PDB file of C-alpha atoms in Angstrom:
ATOM      1  CA  UNK A 879      81.802  99.809 104.451  1.00 79.00           C
ATOM      2  CA  UNK A 880      79.055 101.263 106.416  1.00 82.00           C
ATOM      3  CA  UNK A 881      78.298 104.034 103.186  1.00 83.00           C
ATOM      4  CA  UNK A 882      77.631 100.395 101.262  1.00 87.00           C
ATOM      5  CA  UNK A 883      74.783  99.196 103.890  1.00 90.00           C
ATOM      6  CA  UNK A 884      73.817 102.919 103.901  1.00 89.00           C
ATOM      7  CA  UNK A 885      72.815 103.509  99.995  1.00 91.00           C
ATOM      8  CA  UNK A 886      71.357  99.741  99.535  1.00 94.00           C
ATOM      9  CA  UNK A 887      69.318 100.888 102.769  1.00 95.00           C
ATOM     10  CA  UNK A 888      68.454 104.192 100.674  1.00 93.00           C
ATOM     11  CA  UNK A 889      67.522 102.661  97.737  1.00 93.00           C
ATOM     12  CA  UNK A 890      65.500 100.059  99.438  1.00 94.00           C
ATOM     13  CA  UNK A 891      63.465 102.102 101.479  1.00 93.00           C
ATOM     14  CA  UNK A 892      62.189 104.245  98.557  1.00 93.00           C
ATOM     15  CA  UNK A 893      60.086 100.681  97.465  1.00 93.00           C
ATOM     16  CA  UNK A 894      59.887  99.042 100.519  1.00 95.00           C
ATOM     17  CA  UNK A 895      57.695 101.730 102.986  1.00 96.00           C
ATOM     18  CA  UNK A 896      58.062  98.723 105.739  1.00 97.00           C
ATOM     19  CA  UNK A 897      61.822  98.641 105.761  1.00 98.00           C
ATOM     20  CA  UNK A 898      62.549 100.964 109.245  1.00 98.00           C
ATOM     21  CA  UNK A 899      66.022 102.065 110.844  1.00 97.00           C
ATOM     22  CA  UNK A 900      66.477 101.914 114.096  1.00 97.00           C
ATOM     23  CA  UNK A 901      69.369 104.075 115.964  1.00 96.00           C
ATOM     24  CA  UNK A 902      70.741 104.429 119.240  1.00 93.00           C
ATOM     25  CA  UNK A 903      71.859 107.634 118.762  1.00 90.00           C
ATOM     26  CA  UNK A 904      74.972 106.671 116.656  1.00 85.00           C
ATOM     27  CA  UNK A 905      75.944 107.313 113.199  1.00 78.00           C
ATOM     28  CA  UNK A 906      75.809 110.686 112.619  1.00 79.00           C
ATOM     29  CA  UNK A 907      77.282 111.615 109.286  1.00 79.00           C
ATOM     30  CA  UNK A 908      76.299 108.510 107.308  1.00 83.00           C
ATOM     31  CA  UNK A 909      72.129 108.207 108.683  1.00 87.00           C
ATOM     32  CA  UNK A 910      71.062 111.308 108.146  1.00 89.00           C
ATOM     33  CA  UNK A 911      69.805 110.637 104.509  1.00 88.00           C
ATOM     34  CA  UNK A 912      67.714 107.921 105.000  1.00 92.00           C
ATOM     35  CA  UNK A 913      66.349 110.135 108.262  1.00 93.00           C
ATOM     36  CA  UNK A 914      65.228 113.543 105.876  1.00 93.00           C
ATOM     37  CA  UNK A 915      64.403 110.928 102.786  1.00 94.00           C
ATOM     38  CA  UNK A 916      61.945 108.222 105.390  1.00 95.00           C
ATOM     39  CA  UNK A 917      60.873 110.190 108.353  1.00 96.00           C
ATOM     40  CA  UNK A 918      57.995 107.760 109.322  1.00 97.00           C
ATOM     41  CA  UNK A 919      60.621 104.898 108.768  1.00 97.00           C
ATOM     42  CA  UNK A 920      62.919 106.145 111.002  1.00 97.00           C
ATOM     43  CA  UNK A 921      63.551 106.448 114.884  1.00 97.00           C
ATOM     44  CA  UNK A 922      65.925 107.256 116.807  1.00 96.00           C
ATOM     45  CA  UNK A 923      66.434 105.460 120.526  1.00 95.00           C
ATOM     46  CA  UNK A 924      69.174 107.581 121.856  1.00 93.00           C
ATOM     47  CA  UNK A 925      72.216 105.301 124.086  1.00 92.00           C
ATOM     48  CA  UNK A 926      69.575 102.608 124.790  1.00 95.00           C
ATOM     49  CA  UNK A 927      70.733  99.480 123.270  1.00 96.00           C
ATOM     50  CA  UNK A 928      68.016  97.236 125.246  1.00 97.00           C
ATOM     51  CA  UNK A 929      65.072  99.598 124.363  1.00 97.00           C
ATOM     52  CA  UNK A 930      66.485  99.858 120.769  1.00 98.00           C
ATOM     53  CA  UNK A 931      66.080  96.309 120.150  1.00 98.00           C
ATOM     54  CA  UNK A 932      63.086  95.865 122.137  1.00 98.00           C
ATOM     55  CA  UNK A 933      60.732  98.737 120.197  1.00 98.00           C
ATOM     56  CA  UNK A 934      62.281  96.892 116.405  1.00 98.00           C
ATOM     57  CA  UNK A 935      61.061  93.482 117.886  1.00 98.00           C
ATOM     58  CA  UNK A 936      57.557  95.397 118.286  1.00 98.00           C
ATOM     59  CA  UNK A 937      58.033  96.950 114.853  1.00 98.00           C
ATOM     60  CA  UNK A 938      58.867  93.993 113.331  1.00 98.00           C
ATOM     61  CA  UNK A 939      56.038  92.261 115.098  1.00 98.00           C
ATOM     62  CA  UNK A 940      53.759  94.621 112.492  1.00 98.00           C
ATOM     63  CA  UNK A 941      55.369  93.080 109.961  1.00 97.00           C
ATOM     64  CA  UNK A 942      57.821  95.814 109.214  1.00 98.00           C
ATOM     65  CA  UNK A 943      61.704  94.999 108.850  1.00 98.00           C
ATOM     66  CA  UNK A 944      63.808  96.782 110.967  1.00 98.00           C
ATOM     67  CA  UNK A 945      67.319  96.948 110.622  1.00 98.00           C
ATOM     68  CA  UNK A 946      69.235  98.517 114.134  1.00 97.00           C
ATOM     69  CA  UNK A 947      72.602 100.485 114.254  1.00 95.00           C
ATOM     70  CA  UNK A 948      75.454 101.259 116.920  1.00 94.00           C
ATOM     71  CA  UNK A 949      78.960 100.633 117.642  1.00 92.00           C
ATOM     72  CA  UNK A 950      81.431  97.441 118.289  1.00 89.00           C
ATOM     73  CA  UNK A 951      79.459  94.956 120.758  1.00 92.00           C
ATOM     74  CA  UNK A 952      76.916  97.788 121.858  1.00 94.00           C
ATOM     75  CA  UNK A 953      73.959  96.602 120.156  1.00 96.00           C
ATOM     76  CA  UNK A 954      74.669  92.851 120.785  1.00 96.00           C
ATOM     77  CA  UNK A 955      76.498  92.509 124.822  1.00 95.00           C
ATOM     78  CA  UNK A 956      74.197  95.188 125.861  1.00 94.00           C
ATOM     79  CA  UNK A 957      70.754  93.848 124.805  1.00 96.00           C
ATOM     80  CA  UNK A 958      71.612  90.021 124.520  1.00 97.00           C
ATOM     81  CA  UNK A 959      68.522  89.082 126.693  1.00 98.00           C
ATOM     82  CA  UNK A 960      66.364  91.136 124.040  1.00 98.00           C
ATOM     83  CA  UNK A 961      67.988  89.756 121.080  1.00 98.00           C
ATOM     84  CA  UNK A 962      67.536  86.117 122.632  1.00 98.00           C
ATOM     85  CA  UNK A 963      63.839  86.536 124.032  1.00 98.00           C
ATOM     86  CA  UNK A 964      62.285  89.007 121.604  1.00 98.00           C
ATOM     87  CA  UNK A 965      63.471  88.824 118.534  1.00 98.00           C
ATOM     88  CA  UNK A 966      65.431  84.835 117.807  1.00 98.00           C
ATOM     89  CA  UNK A 967      62.479  83.348 119.823  1.00 98.00           C
ATOM     90  CA  UNK A 968      59.985  85.012 118.491  1.00 98.00           C
ATOM     91  CA  UNK A 969      61.595  84.389 114.950  1.00 98.00           C
ATOM     92  CA  UNK A 970      61.339  88.391 113.812  1.00 98.00           C
ATOM     93  CA  UNK A 971      62.062  90.234 111.041  1.00 98.00           C
ATOM     94  CA  UNK A 972      65.302  92.607 113.096  1.00 98.00           C
ATOM     95  CA  UNK A 973      68.453  92.757 111.570  1.00 98.00           C
ATOM     96  CA  UNK A 974      71.019  94.351 113.693  1.00 98.00           C
ATOM     97  CA  UNK A 975      74.004  96.086 112.369  1.00 97.00           C
ATOM     98  CA  UNK A 976      77.377  96.769 114.467  1.00 95.00           C
ATOM     99  CA  UNK A 977      79.647  98.739 113.065  1.00 94.00           C
ATOM    100  CA  UNK A 978      83.585  98.450 114.120  1.00 90.00           C
ATOM    101  CA  UNK A 979      83.890  95.279 114.263  1.00 88.00           C
ATOM    102  CA  UNK A 980      87.287  93.837 115.817  1.00 93.00           C
ATOM    103  CA  UNK A 981      89.760  96.649 117.084  1.00 94.00           C
ATOM    104  CA  UNK A 982      87.925  99.027 114.516  1.00 90.00           C
ATOM    105  CA  UNK A 983      87.463 101.642 118.287  1.00 90.00           C
ATOM    106  CA  UNK A 984      91.143 100.384 119.495  1.00 91.00           C
ATOM    107  CA  UNK A 985      92.048 103.413 121.016  1.00 91.00           C
ATOM    108  CA  UNK A 986      88.386 103.591 122.737  1.00 91.00           C
ATOM    109  CA  UNK A 987      90.217  99.869 124.525  1.00 91.00           C
ATOM    110  CA  UNK A 988      88.441  96.420 125.366  1.00 92.00           C
ATOM    111  CA  UNK A 989      84.832  97.763 126.103  1.00 91.00           C
ATOM    112  CA  UNK A 990      84.244  99.480 122.783  1.00 92.00           C
ATOM    113  CA  UNK A 991      86.317  96.143 120.962  1.00 93.00           C
ATOM    114  CA  UNK A 992      83.493  93.780 119.056  1.00 93.00           C
ATOM    115  CA  UNK A 993      85.576  90.379 119.356  1.00 96.00           C
ATOM    116  CA  UNK A 994      83.465  88.325 121.039  1.00 97.00           C
ATOM    117  CA  UNK A 995      80.715  89.166 118.940  1.00 97.00           C
ATOM    118  CA  UNK A 996      80.250  85.847 116.305  1.00 98.00           C
ATOM    119  CA  UNK A 997      80.732  82.950 119.242  1.00 97.00           C
ATOM    120  CA  UNK A 998      77.603  84.502 121.122  1.00 97.00           C
ATOM    121  CA  UNK A 999      74.835  84.693 118.778  1.00 98.00           C
ATOM    122  CA  UNK A1000      76.159  81.494 116.720  1.00 98.00           C
ATOM    123  CA  UNK A1001      74.148  80.250 119.755  1.00 97.00           C
ATOM    124  CA  UNK A1002      71.168  81.975 118.976  1.00 98.00           C
ATOM    125  CA  UNK A1003      68.413  79.998 116.618  1.00 98.00           C
ATOM    126  CA  UNK A1004      67.200  81.297 113.505  1.00 98.00           C
ATOM    127  CA  UNK A1005      70.025  83.967 113.194  1.00 98.00           C
ATOM    128  CA  UNK A1006      72.092  84.700 110.060  1.00 98.00           C
ATOM    129  CA  UNK A1007      75.448  86.022 110.357  1.00 98.00           C
ATOM    130  CA  UNK A1008      77.013  88.107 108.098  1.00 98.00           C
ATOM    131  CA  UNK A1009      80.468  89.960 108.095  1.00 97.00           C
ATOM    132  CA  UNK A1010      81.867  91.102 104.618  1.00 96.00           C
ATOM    133  CA  UNK A1011      84.687  91.581 103.015  1.00 95.00           C
ATOM    134  CA  UNK A1012      84.173  95.226 101.176  1.00 94.00           C
ATOM    135  CA  UNK A1013      82.030  97.813 100.693  1.00 92.00           C
ATOM    136  CA  UNK A1014      80.563  96.189  97.523  1.00 94.00           C
ATOM    137  CA  UNK A1015      79.582  93.088  99.533  1.00 95.00           C
ATOM    138  CA  UNK A1016      78.566  95.226 102.469  1.00 94.00           C
ATOM    139  CA  UNK A1017      76.112  96.711  99.505  1.00 94.00           C
ATOM    140  CA  UNK A1018      74.767  93.142  98.126  1.00 96.00           C
ATOM    141  CA  UNK A1019      74.572  91.719 101.446  1.00 97.00           C
ATOM    142  CA  UNK A1020      72.448  94.487 103.030  1.00 96.00           C
ATOM    143  CA  UNK A1021      70.059  94.150  99.997  1.00 96.00           C
ATOM    144  CA  UNK A1022      70.154  90.155 100.715  1.00 97.00           C
ATOM    145  CA  UNK A1023      69.138  90.678 104.035  1.00 98.00           C
ATOM    146  CA  UNK A1024      66.323  93.160 103.508  1.00 97.00           C
ATOM    147  CA  UNK A1025      64.654  90.051 101.851  1.00 95.00           C
ATOM    148  CA  UNK A1026      65.856  87.235 103.806  1.00 97.00           C
ATOM    149  CA  UNK A1027      62.852  86.831 106.958  1.00 97.00           C
ATOM    150  CA  UNK A1028      63.674  86.584 110.368  1.00 98.00           C
ATOM    151  CA  UNK A1029      66.548  87.813 112.377  1.00 98.00           C
ATOM    152  CA  UNK A1030      70.424  88.432 110.901  1.00 98.00           C
ATOM    153  CA  UNK A1031      73.536  90.360 112.417  1.00 98.00           C
ATOM    154  CA  UNK A1032      75.408  92.045 110.223  1.00 98.00           C
ATOM    155  CA  UNK A1033      78.972  92.942 111.334  1.00 97.00           C
ATOM    156  CA  UNK A1034      80.531  95.923 109.181  1.00 94.00           C
ATOM    157  CA  UNK A1035      83.612  97.939 109.400  1.00 87.00           C
ATOM    158  CA  UNK A1036      83.868 101.985 108.634  1.00 80.00           C
ATOM    159  CA  UNK A1037      86.470 101.221 106.528  1.00 75.00           C
ATOM    160  CA  UNK A1038      86.115 100.887 102.597  1.00 69.00           C
ATOM    161  CA  UNK A1039      88.392  98.387 102.274  1.00 71.00           C
ATOM    162  CA  UNK A1040      87.964  97.499  98.176  1.00 85.00           C
ATOM    163  CA  UNK A1041      88.753  94.233  97.102  1.00 92.00           C
ATOM    164  CA  UNK A1042      85.934  93.569  94.058  1.00 92.00           C
ATOM    165  CA  UNK A1043      86.847  94.916  90.860  1.00 88.00           C
ATOM    166  CA  UNK A1044      83.318  94.276  89.418  1.00 92.00           C
ATOM    167  CA  UNK A1045      80.029  92.878  91.353  1.00 94.00           C
ATOM    168  CA  UNK A1046      80.399  89.440  92.368  1.00 94.00           C
ATOM    169  CA  UNK A1047      77.546  86.932  92.600  1.00 95.00           C
ATOM    170  CA  UNK A1048      76.344  87.297  96.366  1.00 97.00           C
ATOM    171  CA  UNK A1049      74.045  84.922  98.169  1.00 98.00           C
ATOM    172  CA  UNK A1050      73.914  84.098 102.215  1.00 98.00           C
ATOM    173  CA  UNK A1051      75.249  81.077 102.631  1.00 98.00           C
ATOM    174  CA  UNK A1052      77.319  80.648  99.158  1.00 98.00           C
ATOM    175  CA  UNK A1053      81.292  82.310  99.405  1.00 98.00           C
ATOM    176  CA  UNK A1054      82.758  83.749  97.297  1.00 98.00           C
ATOM    177  CA  UNK A1055      86.395  82.513  95.750  1.00 97.00           C
ATOM    178  CA  UNK A1056      88.413  85.852  95.352  1.00 97.00           C
ATOM    179  CA  UNK A1057      91.577  83.142  94.125  1.00 96.00           C
ATOM    180  CA  UNK A1058      92.422  80.072  93.547  1.00 96.00           C
ATOM    181  CA  UNK A1059      95.602  78.177  95.126  1.00 96.00           C
ATOM    182  CA  UNK A1060      96.815  74.630  94.944  1.00 96.00           C
ATOM    183  CA  UNK A1061      99.174  74.828  98.516  1.00 97.00           C
ATOM    184  CA  UNK A1062      96.915  76.507 100.977  1.00 98.00           C
ATOM    185  CA  UNK A1063      93.144  78.359 100.944  1.00 98.00           C
ATOM    186  CA  UNK A1064      93.207  81.319 103.197  1.00 98.00           C
ATOM    187  CA  UNK A1065      89.369  81.386 104.651  1.00 98.00           C
ATOM    188  CA  UNK A1066      88.402  85.193 105.543  1.00 98.00           C
ATOM    189  CA  UNK A1067      85.501  86.687 107.438  1.00 98.00           C
ATOM    190  CA  UNK A1068      85.101  90.544 107.960  1.00 95.00           C
ATOM    191  CA  UNK A1069      87.663  93.372 106.751  1.00 92.00           C
ATOM    192  CA  UNK A1070      90.540  90.389 107.445  1.00 96.00           C
ATOM    193  CA  UNK A1071      89.531  90.027 103.566  1.00 97.00           C
ATOM    194  CA  UNK A1072      92.396  92.647 102.985  1.00 96.00           C
ATOM    195  CA  UNK A1073      94.940  90.881 104.949  1.00 97.00           C
ATOM    196  CA  UNK A1074      93.766  87.550 103.227  1.00 98.00           C
ATOM    197  CA  UNK A1075      94.484  88.799  99.569  1.00 97.00           C
ATOM    198  CA  UNK A1076      97.888  90.631 101.314  1.00 98.00           C
ATOM    199  CA  UNK A1077      99.133  87.215 102.871  1.00 98.00           C
ATOM    200  CA  UNK A1078      98.320  85.464  99.422  1.00 98.00           C
ATOM    201  CA  UNK A1079     100.604  88.509  97.686  1.00 98.00           C
ATOM    202  CA  UNK A1080     103.639  87.676 100.400  1.00 98.00           C
ATOM    203  CA  UNK A1081     103.320  84.009 100.156  1.00 98.00           C
ATOM    204  CA  UNK A1082     103.243  84.037  96.528  1.00 97.00           C
ATOM    205  CA  UNK A1083     106.873  85.284  96.621  1.00 97.00           C
ATOM    206  CA  UNK A1084     108.344  83.148  98.802  1.00 96.00           C
ATOM    207  CA  UNK A1085     106.277  80.296  95.736  1.00 96.00           C
ATOM    208  CA  UNK A1086     103.680  79.162  98.114  1.00 97.00           C
ATOM    209  CA  UNK A1087     100.403  79.445  95.960  1.00 97.00           C
ATOM    210  CA  UNK A1088      97.908  80.342  98.262  1.00 98.00           C
ATOM    211  CA  UNK A1089      94.022  80.866  97.444  1.00 98.00           C
ATOM    212  CA  UNK A1090      91.389  83.078  99.227  1.00 98.00           C
ATOM    213  CA  UNK A1091      87.833  82.735  99.875  1.00 98.00           C
ATOM    214  CA  UNK A1092      85.760  85.602 101.381  1.00 98.00           C
ATOM    215  CA  UNK A1093      83.565  83.470 103.503  1.00 98.00           C
ATOM    216  CA  UNK A1094      80.761  86.493 104.525  1.00 98.00           C
ATOM    217  CA  UNK A1095      78.231  84.564 105.804  1.00 98.00           C
ATOM    218  CA  UNK A1096      79.085  82.454 108.946  1.00 98.00           C
ATOM    219  CA  UNK A1097      76.008  81.022 109.600  1.00 98.00           C
ATOM    220  CA  UNK A1098      74.498  79.471 107.760  1.00 98.00           C
ATOM    221  CA  UNK A1099      78.426  78.546 106.862  1.00 98.00           C
ATOM    222  CA  UNK A1100      79.223  76.979 103.240  1.00 98.00           C
ATOM    223  CA  UNK A1101      80.512  74.038 104.219  1.00 98.00           C
ATOM    224  CA  UNK A1102      80.522  72.813 100.494  1.00 98.00           C
ATOM    225  CA  UNK A1103      83.290  75.322 100.090  1.00 98.00           C
ATOM    226  CA  UNK A1104      85.212  74.451 102.655  1.00 98.00           C
ATOM    227  CA  UNK A1105      85.286  70.839 102.050  1.00 98.00           C
ATOM    228  CA  UNK A1106      86.290  71.308  98.621  1.00 97.00           C
ATOM    229  CA  UNK A1107      88.790  73.735 100.243  1.00 97.00           C
ATOM    230  CA  UNK A1108      90.380  70.626 102.219  1.00 96.00           C
ATOM    231  CA  UNK A1109      90.351  68.138  98.992  1.00 96.00           C
ATOM    232  CA  UNK A1110      91.707  70.821  96.744  1.00 95.00           C
ATOM    233  CA  UNK A1111      94.381  71.950  98.665  1.00 96.00           C
ATOM    234  CA  UNK A1112      97.146  70.982 100.809  1.00 95.00           C
ATOM    235  CA  UNK A1113      96.159  73.369 104.037  1.00 97.00           C
ATOM    236  CA  UNK A1114      93.642  75.728 105.461  1.00 98.00           C
ATOM    237  CA  UNK A1115      94.124  78.430 107.361  1.00 98.00           C
ATOM    238  CA  UNK A1116      91.073  81.349 108.663  1.00 98.00           C
ATOM    239  CA  UNK A1117      91.689  84.975 109.543  1.00 98.00           C
ATOM    240  CA  UNK A1118      89.402  86.884 111.720  1.00 98.00           C
ATOM    241  CA  UNK A1119      89.426  89.375 113.749  1.00 97.00           C
ATOM    242  CA  UNK A1120      87.064  87.908 116.479  1.00 97.00           C
ATOM    243  CA  UNK A1121      88.318  85.593 119.657  1.00 97.00           C
ATOM    244  CA  UNK A1122      89.742  82.658 118.635  1.00 95.00           C
ATOM    245  CA  UNK A1123      86.697  80.191 120.208  1.00 96.00           C
ATOM    246  CA  UNK A1124      83.154  80.334 118.644  1.00 97.00           C
ATOM    247  CA  UNK A1125      83.867  82.530 115.541  1.00 97.00           C
ATOM    248  CA  UNK A1126      84.480  81.673 111.830  1.00 98.00           C
ATOM    249  CA  UNK A1127      87.663  79.219 113.066  1.00 98.00           C
ATOM    250  CA  UNK A1128      85.184  77.176 115.192  1.00 98.00           C
ATOM    251  CA  UNK A1129      83.095  76.481 112.809  1.00 98.00           C
ATOM    252  CA  UNK A1130      85.812  75.674 110.098  1.00 98.00           C
ATOM    253  CA  UNK A1131      86.992  73.347 112.460  1.00 97.00           C
ATOM    254  CA  UNK A1132      83.354  71.695 112.859  1.00 98.00           C
ATOM    255  CA  UNK A1133      82.878  71.276 109.138  1.00 98.00           C
ATOM    256  CA  UNK A1134      86.775  69.723 108.685  1.00 97.00           C
ATOM    257  CA  UNK A1135      86.163  67.314 112.116  1.00 96.00           C
ATOM    258  CA  UNK A1136      82.519  65.801 111.408  1.00 96.00           C
ATOM    259  CA  UNK A1137      82.852  65.705 107.321  1.00 96.00           C
ATOM    260  CA  UNK A1138      85.968  66.061 105.889  1.00 93.00           C
ATOM    261  CA  UNK A1139      87.294  62.287 103.707  1.00 90.00           C
ATOM    262  CA  UNK A1140      90.858  63.390 105.141  1.00 88.00           C
ATOM    263  CA  UNK A1141      92.574  65.020 107.385  1.00 91.00           C
ATOM    264  CA  UNK A1142      94.032  68.357 106.215  1.00 94.00           C
ATOM    265  CA  UNK A1143      96.548  70.649 108.337  1.00 96.00           C
ATOM    266  CA  UNK A1144      94.822  73.485 109.800  1.00 97.00           C
ATOM    267  CA  UNK A1145      95.438  77.164 111.057  1.00 98.00           C
ATOM    268  CA  UNK A1146      93.539  79.326 113.042  1.00 98.00           C
ATOM    269  CA  UNK A1147      93.975  83.013 113.129  1.00 98.00           C
ATOM    270  CA  UNK A1148      92.149  85.015 115.913  1.00 98.00           C
ATOM    271  CA  UNK A1149      92.265  86.774 118.853  1.00 97.00           C
ATOM    272  CA  UNK A1150      94.068  84.127 121.685  1.00 93.00           C
ATOM    273  CA  UNK A1151      91.290  83.866 124.269  1.00 94.00           C
ATOM    274  CA  UNK A1152      92.215  87.579 126.127  1.00 95.00           C
ATOM    275  CA  UNK A1153      91.683  90.789 125.937  1.00 95.00           C
ATOM    276  CA  UNK A1154      93.707  94.012 124.746  1.00 94.00           C
ATOM    277  CA  UNK A1155      95.893  94.875 127.331  1.00 92.00           C
ATOM    278  CA  UNK A1156      97.352  97.940 124.867  1.00 93.00           C
ATOM    279  CA  UNK A1157      95.473 100.890 123.666  1.00 93.00           C
ATOM    280  CA  UNK A1158      96.388 101.845 120.068  1.00 94.00           C
ATOM    281  CA  UNK A1159      94.730 101.615 116.160  1.00 94.00           C
ATOM    282  CA  UNK A1160      92.889  98.707 114.857  1.00 94.00           C
ATOM    283  CA  UNK A1161      96.760  98.291 112.794  1.00 95.00           C
ATOM    284  CA  UNK A1162      99.058  98.150 116.295  1.00 96.00           C
ATOM    285  CA  UNK A1163      96.246  95.757 117.618  1.00 96.00           C
ATOM    286  CA  UNK A1164      96.316  93.710 114.718  1.00 96.00           C
ATOM    287  CA  UNK A1165     100.390  93.379 114.944  1.00 97.00           C
ATOM    288  CA  UNK A1166     100.024  92.881 118.681  1.00 96.00           C
ATOM    289  CA  UNK A1167      97.481  90.041 118.180  1.00 97.00           C
ATOM    290  CA  UNK A1168      99.991  88.677 115.414  1.00 97.00           C
ATOM    291  CA  UNK A1169      96.852  89.337 113.029  1.00 98.00           C
ATOM    292  CA  UNK A1170      98.918  91.589 110.518  1.00 98.00           C
ATOM    293  CA  UNK A1171      99.319  89.972 106.694  1.00 98.00           C
ATOM    294  CA  UNK A1172     103.176  89.815 107.418  1.00 98.00           C
ATOM    295  CA  UNK A1173     103.052  87.895 110.962  1.00 98.00           C
ATOM    296  CA  UNK A1174     100.561  85.357 109.372  1.00 98.00           C
ATOM    297  CA  UNK A1175     102.698  84.832 106.153  1.00 98.00           C
ATOM    298  CA  UNK A1176     105.774  83.981 108.219  1.00 98.00           C
ATOM    299  CA  UNK A1177     103.839  81.961 110.536  1.00 97.00           C
ATOM    300  CA  UNK A1178     102.278  79.801 107.748  1.00 98.00           C
ATOM    301  CA  UNK A1179     105.169  79.500 105.438  1.00 97.00           C
ATOM    302  CA  UNK A1180     107.404  78.476 108.556  1.00 95.00           C
ATOM    303  CA  UNK A1181     104.908  75.778 109.128  1.00 94.00           C
ATOM    304  CA  UNK A1182     104.009  74.692 105.411  1.00 93.00           C
ATOM    305  CA  UNK A1183     108.524  74.207 105.062  1.00 88.00           C
ATOM    306  CA  UNK A1184     108.620  72.419 108.445  1.00 86.00           C
ATOM    307  CA  UNK A1185     105.340  70.029 106.880  1.00 79.00           C
ATOM    308  CA  UNK A1186     107.574  69.881 104.017  1.00 69.00           C
TER     309      UNK A1186
END
């Protein structure tokens, strides 16, 4: 997905001299072309995320649109005060990019896992949160955020994770329907989109018709898409590589509790209020937390059959 990000920044940078990229000494083998093409629109602050964010806020205060770039939780947790007080409070045009969301850096242990970021930033006034599901969505999201004023968070992966066979219509705050289904709607965010599609195929083999929605924007949330799913399907499940509290599952719960005209069976799949106790690959850790396609499909199949 980061290739989609950089492609969009490189192309837009030629047209928009106010577009800046500020990095925290990370992103090598990806950012060099932008750096060489637009040296006057690029800055490496070194591994100092607080400074990176403060400098970005200063640039944005002079009319620049600034993308900051680092890995996993570092551009969020290490500089949360700067994000809150410098960026969000002043409603500045700073776009925070975190690469390696969730368990992408699984082998580096919990200090490098980005699993609380959405929940933390959902509470920040003025903040837009986007977690694209594949490279195409990543590129489209980057272009959309460049021209959307105000603070934003772009949560991406290093994976390509190709899902879309053609360019979809992309709008911040509007979910993308990947497939329709009458028995259950799977609402995913970020790189869990591929897992959601795989789960739908596994459920299909069990004669359960599952739809899939890419909820690429967690804030503002597409409430109409959630309510339509509650009306048109028999159950809803959310899939996220994030703590079960505060993220997509919590956001969808709020909509269903406050606005849904009828109660709908609802399942949340995420990290169950704990840190990873083991070290391993992303796939290994997803399986440990029951976030692989087979574990999710088995749990949903069993639950839906019991309800039937």
